[in-house]
């Protein structure tokens, strides 16, 4: 079945690329047609997962250069900015928190103090995700760290397999809204959203704009999981065994202390980026590098470079390039003129509803949050520009709509990475059940929370 799916994806992607280039698309240049064809082909490859995303992304980047869709300095321009290096630094810092034992120590201490029942397990997962989102600037290592601790809880409390999958879903589902609270909560996608605005948004400004709405979306998501996924049996946690697990870690090590110091420095520098003016990407990279130096660091070693996945960097480069090459070739403007409504509603609530609906439809079709950021945001910015609306508002409305919503696992990588018995123990069925209700949550957050809140603080 997997081979058939890959073959269908391969044929479909190539067919789409060829078809687009054969069609007569009025108003779109030859380079724009080639860009659209290659982009849709790549999105199909991503959606069908015919190969690892890094290989499909590398093919896309190479073809853009080979077919002269854009110059290499445009195609690979993401490497000239700070985002790629922010991701490298984030993975290294996450590795430091995990390898030092600090993350595990925090998780065990939290569970001993606050976890007593199934309900408290689910709530504690969201709180732990929130706490660690300040320290670990990427959702995947954060989620796997929490899942490793929850696996001990599941075994300790003899939780049945059916209920264990619900806990696993909560671990990875919590990463979706919580990661959007802080700018460094997801060092990849949040930073891409900032870049898409074309304006500078500091760490503190991001928290002011996106923190309260996504705290609310996190609470709603947590409540949904508690309502939709009730336990089949009562859960009793053996705190003594948890204490033994914590005691086996021993006293706080020198490595952990150094990690705490460097994390504290990085958090302070992230929070004050609007004061010192240094981009958080360079700060993150700098801190990661210094954590390896003798005397002052000795937290990171050469083997930690293996924690930085090259395929993610290629995937990120391709996703960022979609929007940039689309702008150069005229693809973005053509998409805006072709698929978006001709009239623009003046009512901010109606506008937010329409933007959310369009964004989710495109997301359901393309599947990738990053791809939608690259394609939909530039088009919708052109759509809302005549209204004089800040590009920050348009971008964050689109990002909220696609950032907290999914139906199938591939619609959000934070959920997809936890799929399966060996990871979060949940299946596509549980994801779909939660995702259907999250559709309503999107409109609650964008229309009923963000619009009034942003109008109150003067952003909208």
Short mmCIF file of C-alpha atoms in Angstrom, two decimals:
data_model
loop_
_atom_site.label_atom_id
_atom_site.label_comp_id
_atom_site.label_asym_id
_atom_site.label_seq_id
_atom_site.Cartn_x
_atom_site.Cartn_y
_atom_site.Cartn_z
CA UNK A 1 0.00 0.00 0.00
CA UNK A 2 2.85 2.38 0.87
CA UNK A 3 4.57 1.69 -2.47
CA UNK A 4 1.32 2.27 -4.34
CA UNK A 5 0.80 5.54 -2.49
CA UNK A 6 4.33 6.68 -3.34
CA UNK A 7 3.86 5.75 -7.00
CA UNK A 8 0.54 7.61 -7.17
CA UNK A 9 2.17 10.64 -5.56
CA UNK A 10 5.11 10.56 -7.96
CA UNK A 11 2.90 10.31 -11.07
CA UNK A 12 0.46 12.93 -9.75
CA UNK A 13 3.22 15.41 -8.96
CA UNK A 14 4.87 15.08 -12.36
CA UNK A 15 1.49 15.25 -14.11
CA UNK A 16 0.57 18.47 -12.29
CA UNK A 17 3.91 20.09 -13.20
CA UNK A 18 3.59 19.14 -16.88
CA UNK A 19 -0.08 20.17 -17.04
CA UNK A 20 0.55 23.61 -15.53
CA UNK A 21 3.28 24.31 -18.06
CA UNK A 22 1.08 23.16 -20.96
CA UNK A 23 -1.88 25.34 -19.97
CA UNK A 24 -2.29 28.87 -21.24
CA UNK A 25 -2.47 30.82 -17.98
CA UNK A 26 -3.23 34.41 -18.89
CA UNK A 27 -1.20 36.97 -17.00
CA UNK A 28 1.42 34.48 -15.79
CA UNK A 29 4.95 34.61 -17.23
CA UNK A 30 6.78 31.45 -18.42
CA UNK A 31 8.96 31.63 -15.29
CA UNK A 32 5.81 32.03 -13.19
CA UNK A 33 4.22 28.96 -14.82
CA UNK A 34 7.35 26.91 -14.23
CA UNK A 35 7.49 28.13 -10.63
CA UNK A 36 3.81 27.22 -10.08
CA UNK A 37 4.24 23.80 -11.72
CA UNK A 38 7.36 22.87 -9.76
CA UNK A 39 5.86 24.22 -6.52
CA UNK A 40 2.65 22.20 -6.86
CA UNK A 41 4.67 19.12 -7.84
CA UNK A 42 6.78 19.48 -4.70
CA UNK A 43 3.72 20.01 -2.51
CA UNK A 44 2.22 16.80 -3.92
CA UNK A 45 5.47 14.98 -3.16
CA UNK A 46 5.36 16.33 0.41
CA UNK A 47 1.69 15.39 0.84
CA UNK A 48 2.13 11.81 -0.45
CA UNK A 49 5.49 11.46 1.33
CA UNK A 50 6.95 9.68 -1.68
CA UNK A 51 10.43 10.36 -0.28
CA UNK A 52 11.75 12.10 2.79
CA UNK A 53 10.86 15.81 2.63
CA UNK A 54 14.53 16.78 2.36
CA UNK A 55 14.97 14.91 -0.91
CA UNK A 56 11.82 16.42 -2.46
CA UNK A 57 12.92 19.85 -1.26
CA UNK A 58 16.43 19.45 -2.66
CA UNK A 59 14.97 18.41 -6.02
CA UNK A 60 12.75 21.50 -6.06
CA UNK A 61 15.66 23.84 -5.32
CA UNK A 62 17.85 22.23 -7.97
CA UNK A 63 15.12 22.39 -10.65
CA UNK A 64 14.45 26.07 -9.95
CA UNK A 65 18.10 26.80 -10.77
CA UNK A 66 18.40 24.34 -13.68
CA UNK A 67 15.29 25.69 -15.45
CA UNK A 68 16.39 29.27 -14.71
CA UNK A 69 13.18 30.10 -12.86
CA UNK A 70 15.25 32.35 -10.60
CA UNK A 71 18.90 33.09 -9.92
CA UNK A 72 20.72 30.92 -7.34
CA UNK A 73 21.12 33.91 -5.01
CA UNK A 74 17.30 34.13 -4.88
CA UNK A 75 16.66 30.39 -4.63
CA UNK A 76 19.14 29.95 -1.78
CA UNK A 77 18.61 33.38 -0.21
CA UNK A 78 17.28 31.84 3.06
CA UNK A 79 20.88 30.91 3.88
CA UNK A 80 21.82 34.59 3.80
CA UNK A 81 19.39 35.37 6.62
CA UNK A 82 19.20 34.30 10.24
CA UNK A 83 16.37 31.75 10.09
CA UNK A 84 18.42 28.72 9.01
CA UNK A 85 20.99 29.45 11.70
CA UNK A 86 18.24 29.93 14.29
CA UNK A 87 17.06 26.40 13.53
CA UNK A 88 20.61 25.00 13.77
CA UNK A 89 21.10 26.72 17.13
CA UNK A 90 17.68 25.60 18.34
CA UNK A 91 18.38 21.94 17.64
CA UNK A 92 21.74 22.16 19.40
CA UNK A 93 20.24 23.87 22.46
CA UNK A 94 17.45 21.28 22.54
CA UNK A 95 20.08 18.55 22.43
CA UNK A 96 21.91 20.20 25.34
CA UNK A 97 18.76 20.28 27.48
CA UNK A 98 18.07 16.62 26.72
CA UNK A 99 21.60 15.20 26.96
CA UNK A 100 22.38 17.09 30.18
CA UNK A 101 19.34 15.51 31.87
CA UNK A 102 17.87 18.90 32.77
CA UNK A 103 14.68 18.45 30.77
CA UNK A 104 14.02 15.02 32.26
CA UNK A 105 14.65 16.35 35.78
CA UNK A 106 12.16 19.20 35.30
CA UNK A 107 9.55 16.79 33.91
CA UNK A 108 9.85 14.27 36.76
CA UNK A 109 9.78 17.00 39.43
CA UNK A 110 6.64 18.47 37.86
CA UNK A 111 4.86 15.10 37.69
CA UNK A 112 5.66 14.24 41.31
CA UNK A 113 4.14 17.51 42.46
CA UNK A 114 1.09 17.86 40.21
CA UNK A 115 0.07 14.53 38.61
CA UNK A 116 -2.50 12.33 40.37
CA UNK A 117 -5.08 11.29 37.77
CA UNK A 118 -5.77 11.01 34.03
CA UNK A 119 -7.11 14.56 33.99
CA UNK A 120 -4.02 15.89 35.76
CA UNK A 121 -1.78 13.99 33.30
CA UNK A 122 -3.40 15.72 30.31
CA UNK A 123 -3.28 19.15 31.96
CA UNK A 124 0.32 18.61 33.10
CA UNK A 125 1.33 17.79 29.52
CA UNK A 126 0.15 21.23 28.39
CA UNK A 127 1.87 22.94 31.33
CA UNK A 128 5.13 21.05 30.73
CA UNK A 129 4.98 21.92 27.04
CA UNK A 130 4.50 25.58 27.99
CA UNK A 131 7.39 25.57 30.49
CA UNK A 132 9.79 23.75 28.18
CA UNK A 133 8.81 25.95 25.21
CA UNK A 134 10.79 28.72 26.89
CA UNK A 135 13.87 26.49 27.22
CA UNK A 136 13.73 24.29 24.10
CA UNK A 137 13.10 26.36 20.95
CA UNK A 138 11.68 23.54 18.83
CA UNK A 139 8.50 21.45 19.37
CA UNK A 140 9.79 18.04 18.22
CA UNK A 141 12.60 17.41 20.73
CA UNK A 142 10.36 18.97 23.37
CA UNK A 143 7.49 16.59 22.60
CA UNK A 144 9.69 13.50 22.45
CA UNK A 145 11.27 14.43 25.78
CA UNK A 146 7.83 14.78 27.41
CA UNK A 147 6.69 11.55 25.73
CA UNK A 148 9.66 9.66 27.17
CA UNK A 149 8.61 10.77 30.65
CA UNK A 150 4.95 9.99 29.98
CA UNK A 151 5.95 6.49 28.88
CA UNK A 152 7.29 5.94 32.39
CA UNK A 153 4.02 7.30 33.86
CA UNK A 154 1.99 5.00 31.59
CA UNK A 155 4.00 1.97 32.67
CA UNK A 156 3.98 3.04 36.33
CA UNK A 157 0.19 3.52 36.46
CA UNK A 158 -0.49 0.42 34.31
CA UNK A 159 -2.52 2.54 31.90
CA UNK A 160 -4.21 0.43 29.18
CA UNK A 161 -3.07 0.81 25.59
CA UNK A 162 -6.25 2.61 24.52
CA UNK A 163 -5.78 5.32 27.15
CA UNK A 164 -2.01 5.47 26.56
CA UNK A 165 -2.68 6.54 22.96
CA UNK A 166 -4.83 9.40 24.25
CA UNK A 167 -1.96 10.60 26.42
CA UNK A 168 0.40 10.34 23.46
CA UNK A 169 -1.97 12.40 21.32
CA UNK A 170 -2.10 15.06 24.06
CA UNK A 171 1.72 15.29 24.07
CA UNK A 172 2.01 16.03 20.37
CA UNK A 173 -1.29 17.93 20.00
CA UNK A 174 -0.28 20.29 22.82
CA UNK A 175 2.83 21.23 20.83
CA UNK A 176 0.64 22.82 18.13
CA UNK A 177 -1.00 25.77 19.97
CA UNK A 178 1.55 26.10 22.78
CA UNK A 179 4.42 26.48 20.29
CA UNK A 180 2.76 29.66 18.98
CA UNK A 181 2.75 31.48 22.33
CA UNK A 182 6.43 32.46 22.25
CA UNK A 183 8.40 33.39 19.14
CA UNK A 184 11.00 30.78 20.09
CA UNK A 185 8.31 28.19 20.83
CA UNK A 186 8.74 26.99 17.26
CA UNK A 187 11.95 28.43 15.92
CA UNK A 188 11.08 27.35 12.36
CA UNK A 189 7.47 28.24 11.59
CA UNK A 190 7.09 31.24 13.89
CA UNK A 191 10.16 32.85 12.39
CA UNK A 192 8.86 32.15 8.88
CA UNK A 193 5.63 33.91 9.78
CA UNK A 194 7.58 36.94 11.00
CA UNK A 195 9.58 37.04 7.78
CA UNK A 196 6.36 36.81 5.75
CA UNK A 197 5.11 40.05 7.33
CA UNK A 198 8.05 41.93 5.85
CA UNK A 199 8.38 43.75 9.17
CA UNK A 200 10.39 43.29 12.32
CA UNK A 201 8.59 41.66 15.26
CA UNK A 202 10.56 41.33 18.47
CA UNK A 203 10.27 38.42 20.90
CA UNK A 204 8.20 40.56 23.28
CA UNK A 205 5.94 41.93 20.53
CA UNK A 206 5.23 38.42 19.31
CA UNK A 207 4.15 37.46 22.83
CA UNK A 208 1.91 40.52 23.05
CA UNK A 209 0.29 39.78 19.67
CA UNK A 210 0.12 35.98 19.74
CA UNK A 211 0.54 34.98 23.39
CA UNK A 212 -2.99 35.60 24.78
CA UNK A 213 -4.86 34.18 21.74
CA UNK A 214 -2.78 31.02 21.74
CA UNK A 215 -2.99 30.58 25.48
CA UNK A 216 -6.74 30.51 24.93
CA UNK A 217 -6.41 28.08 22.00
CA UNK A 218 -4.18 25.86 24.18
CA UNK A 219 -6.80 25.81 26.95
CA UNK A 220 -9.56 24.96 24.44
CA UNK A 221 -7.45 22.19 22.88
CA UNK A 222 -6.74 20.73 26.32
CA UNK A 223 -10.45 20.86 27.18
CA UNK A 224 -11.35 19.18 23.89
CA UNK A 225 -8.97 16.30 24.58
CA UNK A 226 -10.44 15.82 28.07
CA UNK A 227 -14.00 15.80 26.67
CA UNK A 228 -13.38 13.74 23.52
CA UNK A 229 -10.90 11.22 24.91
CA UNK A 230 -12.11 10.01 28.30
CA UNK A 231 -10.18 7.22 30.08
CA UNK A 232 -11.55 3.69 30.10
CA UNK A 233 -10.17 3.06 33.59
CA UNK A 234 -9.17 5.06 36.66
CA UNK A 235 -5.53 6.12 36.74
CA UNK A 236 -3.38 5.90 39.87
CA UNK A 237 0.19 7.20 39.74
CA UNK A 238 2.80 5.64 42.03
CA UNK A 239 4.64 8.75 43.24
CA UNK A 240 7.28 6.70 45.05
CA UNK A 241 8.44 5.12 41.80
CA UNK A 242 8.55 8.55 40.21
CA UNK A 243 10.70 9.79 43.08
CA UNK A 244 13.04 6.85 42.54
CA UNK A 245 13.36 7.79 38.88
CA UNK A 246 14.22 11.34 39.91
CA UNK A 247 16.70 10.17 42.54
CA UNK A 248 18.52 8.01 39.98
CA UNK A 249 19.41 11.23 38.17
CA UNK A 250 21.41 12.18 41.28
CA UNK A 251 22.17 15.75 42.35
CA UNK A 252 22.16 18.52 39.76
CA UNK A 253 25.31 17.99 37.73
CA UNK A 254 27.84 20.60 36.61
CA UNK A 255 26.64 20.07 33.04
CA UNK A 256 23.06 20.80 34.07
CA UNK A 257 24.12 23.91 35.96
CA UNK A 258 25.99 25.22 32.95
CA UNK A 259 22.97 24.45 30.77
CA UNK A 260 20.76 26.43 33.15
CA UNK A 261 23.14 29.39 33.02
CA UNK A 262 23.27 29.44 29.21
CA UNK A 263 19.52 28.95 28.92
CA UNK A 264 18.95 31.85 31.30
CA UNK A 265 21.24 34.06 29.22
CA UNK A 266 19.51 33.06 25.98
CA UNK A 267 16.01 33.68 27.38
CA UNK A 268 17.03 37.13 28.64
CA UNK A 269 18.59 37.99 25.26
CA UNK A 270 15.52 36.67 23.39
CA UNK A 271 13.19 38.77 25.54
CA UNK A 272 15.26 41.92 25.12
CA UNK A 273 15.97 41.69 21.38
CA UNK A 274 14.00 44.90 20.81
CA UNK A 275 16.44 46.68 23.16
CA UNK A 276 19.84 45.36 22.01
CA UNK A 277 18.73 45.00 18.36
CA UNK A 278 20.39 41.63 17.71
CA UNK A 279 18.22 39.17 15.76
CA UNK A 280 17.19 36.13 17.85
CA UNK A 281 18.58 33.85 15.15
CA UNK A 282 22.10 35.11 15.69
CA UNK A 283 21.59 35.02 19.47
CA UNK A 284 20.49 31.37 19.33
CA UNK A 285 23.42 30.38 17.14
CA UNK A 286 25.87 32.30 19.35
CA UNK A 287 24.61 30.66 22.55
CA UNK A 288 24.77 27.20 20.99
CA UNK A 289 28.36 27.76 19.83
CA UNK A 290 29.48 29.09 23.23
CA UNK A 291 27.91 26.07 24.98
CA UNK A 292 30.62 23.94 23.32
CA UNK A 293 33.65 25.99 24.38
CA UNK A 294 36.02 24.84 27.14
CA UNK A 295 35.78 26.35 30.63
CA UNK A 296 32.67 28.47 29.85
CA UNK A 297 30.65 25.72 28.17
CA UNK A 298 31.53 22.05 27.72
CA UNK A 299 27.83 21.24 27.40
CA UNK A 300 27.78 20.47 23.68
CA UNK A 301 30.19 18.00 22.07
CA UNK A 302 30.95 17.19 18.41
CA UNK A 303 28.39 14.37 18.38
CA UNK A 304 25.58 16.90 18.98
CA UNK A 305 25.96 18.08 15.38
CA UNK A 306 24.23 14.82 14.51
CA UNK A 307 21.11 16.24 16.18
CA UNK A 308 20.83 18.90 13.45
CA UNK A 309 18.89 17.26 10.60
CA UNK A 310 20.07 18.44 7.18
CA UNK A 311 16.77 17.41 5.61
CA UNK A 312 14.89 19.88 7.82
CA UNK A 313 17.21 22.68 6.67
CA UNK A 314 16.57 21.77 3.02
CA UNK A 315 12.83 21.53 3.65
CA UNK A 316 12.87 24.91 5.35
CA UNK A 317 14.91 26.44 2.51
CA UNK A 318 12.43 25.14 -0.08
CA UNK A 319 9.40 26.36 1.88
CA UNK A 320 10.88 29.84 2.29
CA UNK A 321 11.97 29.93 -1.35
CA UNK A 322 8.41 29.29 -2.58
CA UNK A 323 7.30 32.74 -1.46
CA UNK A 324 10.45 34.52 -2.62
CA UNK A 325 10.63 32.97 -6.08
CA UNK A 326 6.86 33.33 -6.34
CA UNK A 327 7.24 37.05 -5.81
CA UNK A 328 10.07 37.41 -8.34
CA UNK A 329 8.24 35.44 -11.05
CA UNK A 330 4.83 37.01 -10.46
CA UNK A 331 3.27 33.74 -9.24
CA UNK A 332 2.08 35.25 -5.96
CA UNK A 333 0.29 38.15 -7.64
CA UNK A 334 -1.29 35.80 -10.19
CA UNK A 335 -2.61 33.50 -7.44
CA UNK A 336 -4.06 36.49 -5.60
CA UNK A 337 -5.87 37.70 -8.71
CA UNK A 338 -7.08 34.23 -9.69
CA UNK A 339 -8.32 32.50 -6.54
CA UNK A 340 -9.20 35.34 -4.16
CA UNK A 341 -12.55 37.21 -4.16
CA UNK A 342 -12.74 40.38 -6.22
CA UNK A 343 -14.48 42.40 -3.50
CA UNK A 344 -12.96 43.12 -0.11
CA UNK A 345 -15.22 43.16 2.98
CA UNK A 346 -14.75 46.21 5.18
CA UNK A 347 -16.02 44.56 8.37
CA UNK A 348 -12.95 43.26 10.26
CA UNK A 349 -14.83 40.25 11.65
CA UNK A 350 -16.06 39.20 8.20
CA UNK A 351 -12.58 39.79 6.78
CA UNK A 352 -11.03 37.59 9.48
CA UNK A 353 -13.60 34.89 8.75
CA UNK A 354 -12.88 34.96 5.00
CA UNK A 355 -9.09 34.94 5.50
CA UNK A 356 -9.40 32.02 7.93
CA UNK A 357 -11.64 30.06 5.57
CA UNK A 358 -9.43 30.63 2.52
CA UNK A 359 -6.29 29.76 4.52
CA UNK A 360 -7.75 26.51 5.84
CA UNK A 361 -9.01 25.43 2.40
CA UNK A 362 -5.56 26.02 0.90
CA UNK A 363 -3.96 24.23 3.88
CA UNK A 364 -6.24 21.21 3.48
CA UNK A 365 -5.26 21.03 -0.20
CA UNK A 366 -1.51 21.63 0.15
CA UNK A 367 -1.06 19.87 3.48
CA UNK A 368 2.05 21.75 4.61
CA UNK A 369 1.91 24.69 7.01
CA UNK A 370 5.21 25.98 5.65
CA UNK A 371 4.04 25.66 2.04
CA UNK A 372 0.89 27.65 2.81
CA UNK A 373 2.97 30.34 4.48
CA UNK A 374 5.02 30.56 1.29
CA UNK A 375 2.03 30.63 -1.08
CA UNK A 376 -1.05 31.96 0.74
CA UNK A 377 0.42 34.77 2.80
CA UNK A 378 2.03 36.68 -0.11
CA UNK A 379 -1.25 36.33 -2.08
CA UNK A 380 -3.43 37.46 0.82
CA UNK A 381 -1.11 40.39 1.56
CA UNK A 382 -1.78 41.61 -1.98
CA UNK A 383 -5.51 41.00 -1.37
CA UNK A 384 -5.69 43.11 1.82
CA UNK A 385 -3.17 45.81 0.86
CA UNK A 386 -5.82 48.21 -0.60
CA UNK A 387 -7.55 48.27 2.81
CA UNK A 388 -4.47 49.69 4.50
CA UNK A 389 -4.38 46.79 6.94
CA UNK A 390 -1.03 46.08 8.56
CA UNK A 391 0.71 43.10 6.91
CA UNK A 392 1.26 41.80 10.44
CA UNK A 393 -2.51 41.39 10.92
CA UNK A 394 -3.02 39.55 7.62
CA UNK A 395 -0.02 37.31 8.17
CA UNK A 396 -0.90 36.38 11.74
CA UNK A 397 -4.54 35.67 10.82
CA UNK A 398 -3.37 33.26 8.10
CA UNK A 399 -0.78 31.73 10.40
CA UNK A 400 -3.25 31.24 13.25
CA UNK A 401 -5.71 29.57 10.87
CA UNK A 402 -3.22 27.03 9.55
CA UNK A 403 -1.01 26.86 12.63
CA UNK A 404 -3.60 25.43 15.05
CA UNK A 405 -5.65 23.43 12.54
CA UNK A 406 -5.31 19.99 10.98
CA UNK A 407 -7.57 17.14 9.92
CA UNK A 408 -5.08 14.50 8.83
CA UNK A 409 -1.66 14.01 10.48
CA UNK A 410 0.28 15.29 7.46
CA UNK A 411 -1.49 18.65 7.78
CA UNK A 412 0.80 19.47 10.72
CA UNK A 413 4.29 18.04 11.22
CA UNK A 414 4.07 18.44 15.01
CA UNK A 415 1.27 15.85 14.98
CA UNK A 416 2.70 13.73 12.18
CA UNK A 417 6.01 13.05 13.99
CA UNK A 418 4.14 11.47 16.91
CA UNK A 419 2.04 9.13 14.78
CA UNK A 420 2.52 5.41 15.30
CA UNK A 421 3.02 2.81 18.01
CA UNK A 422 6.72 3.62 18.49
CA UNK A 423 6.13 7.36 18.95
CA UNK A 424 2.93 8.79 20.42
CA UNK A 425 0.99 5.51 20.13
CA UNK A 426 -2.00 7.20 18.44
CA UNK A 427 -3.43 6.66 14.96
CA UNK A 428 -4.91 8.81 12.21
CA UNK A 429 -8.39 8.12 13.63
CA UNK A 430 -7.69 10.01 16.87
CA UNK A 431 -6.08 12.90 14.97
CA UNK A 432 -9.13 13.29 12.72
CA UNK A 433 -11.52 13.20 15.64
CA UNK A 434 -9.71 16.08 17.34
CA UNK A 435 -9.04 17.93 14.07
CA UNK A 436 -12.72 18.19 13.12
CA UNK A 437 -13.44 20.13 16.30
CA UNK A 438 -10.32 22.26 15.85
CA UNK A 439 -11.95 23.66 12.69
CA UNK A 440 -14.44 25.47 14.90
CA UNK A 441 -11.67 26.52 17.28
CA UNK A 442 -9.91 28.37 14.42
CA UNK A 443 -12.89 30.67 13.87
CA UNK A 444 -13.31 31.20 17.61
CA UNK A 445 -9.69 32.32 17.93
CA UNK A 446 -9.35 34.42 14.76
CA UNK A 447 -12.80 36.06 14.70
CA UNK A 448 -13.87 36.20 18.34
CA UNK A 449 -10.49 36.49 20.10
CA UNK A 450 -7.82 37.97 17.82
CA UNK A 451 -9.89 40.64 16.06
CA UNK A 452 -11.27 42.25 19.26
CA UNK A 453 -7.97 41.78 21.10
CA UNK A 454 -5.85 43.28 18.32
CA UNK A 455 -8.31 46.18 17.96
CA UNK A 456 -8.01 46.77 21.70
CA UNK A 457 -4.19 46.97 21.58
CA UNK A 458 -4.21 49.06 18.40
CA UNK A 459 -2.76 46.49 15.99
CA UNK A 460 -5.90 46.09 13.85
#
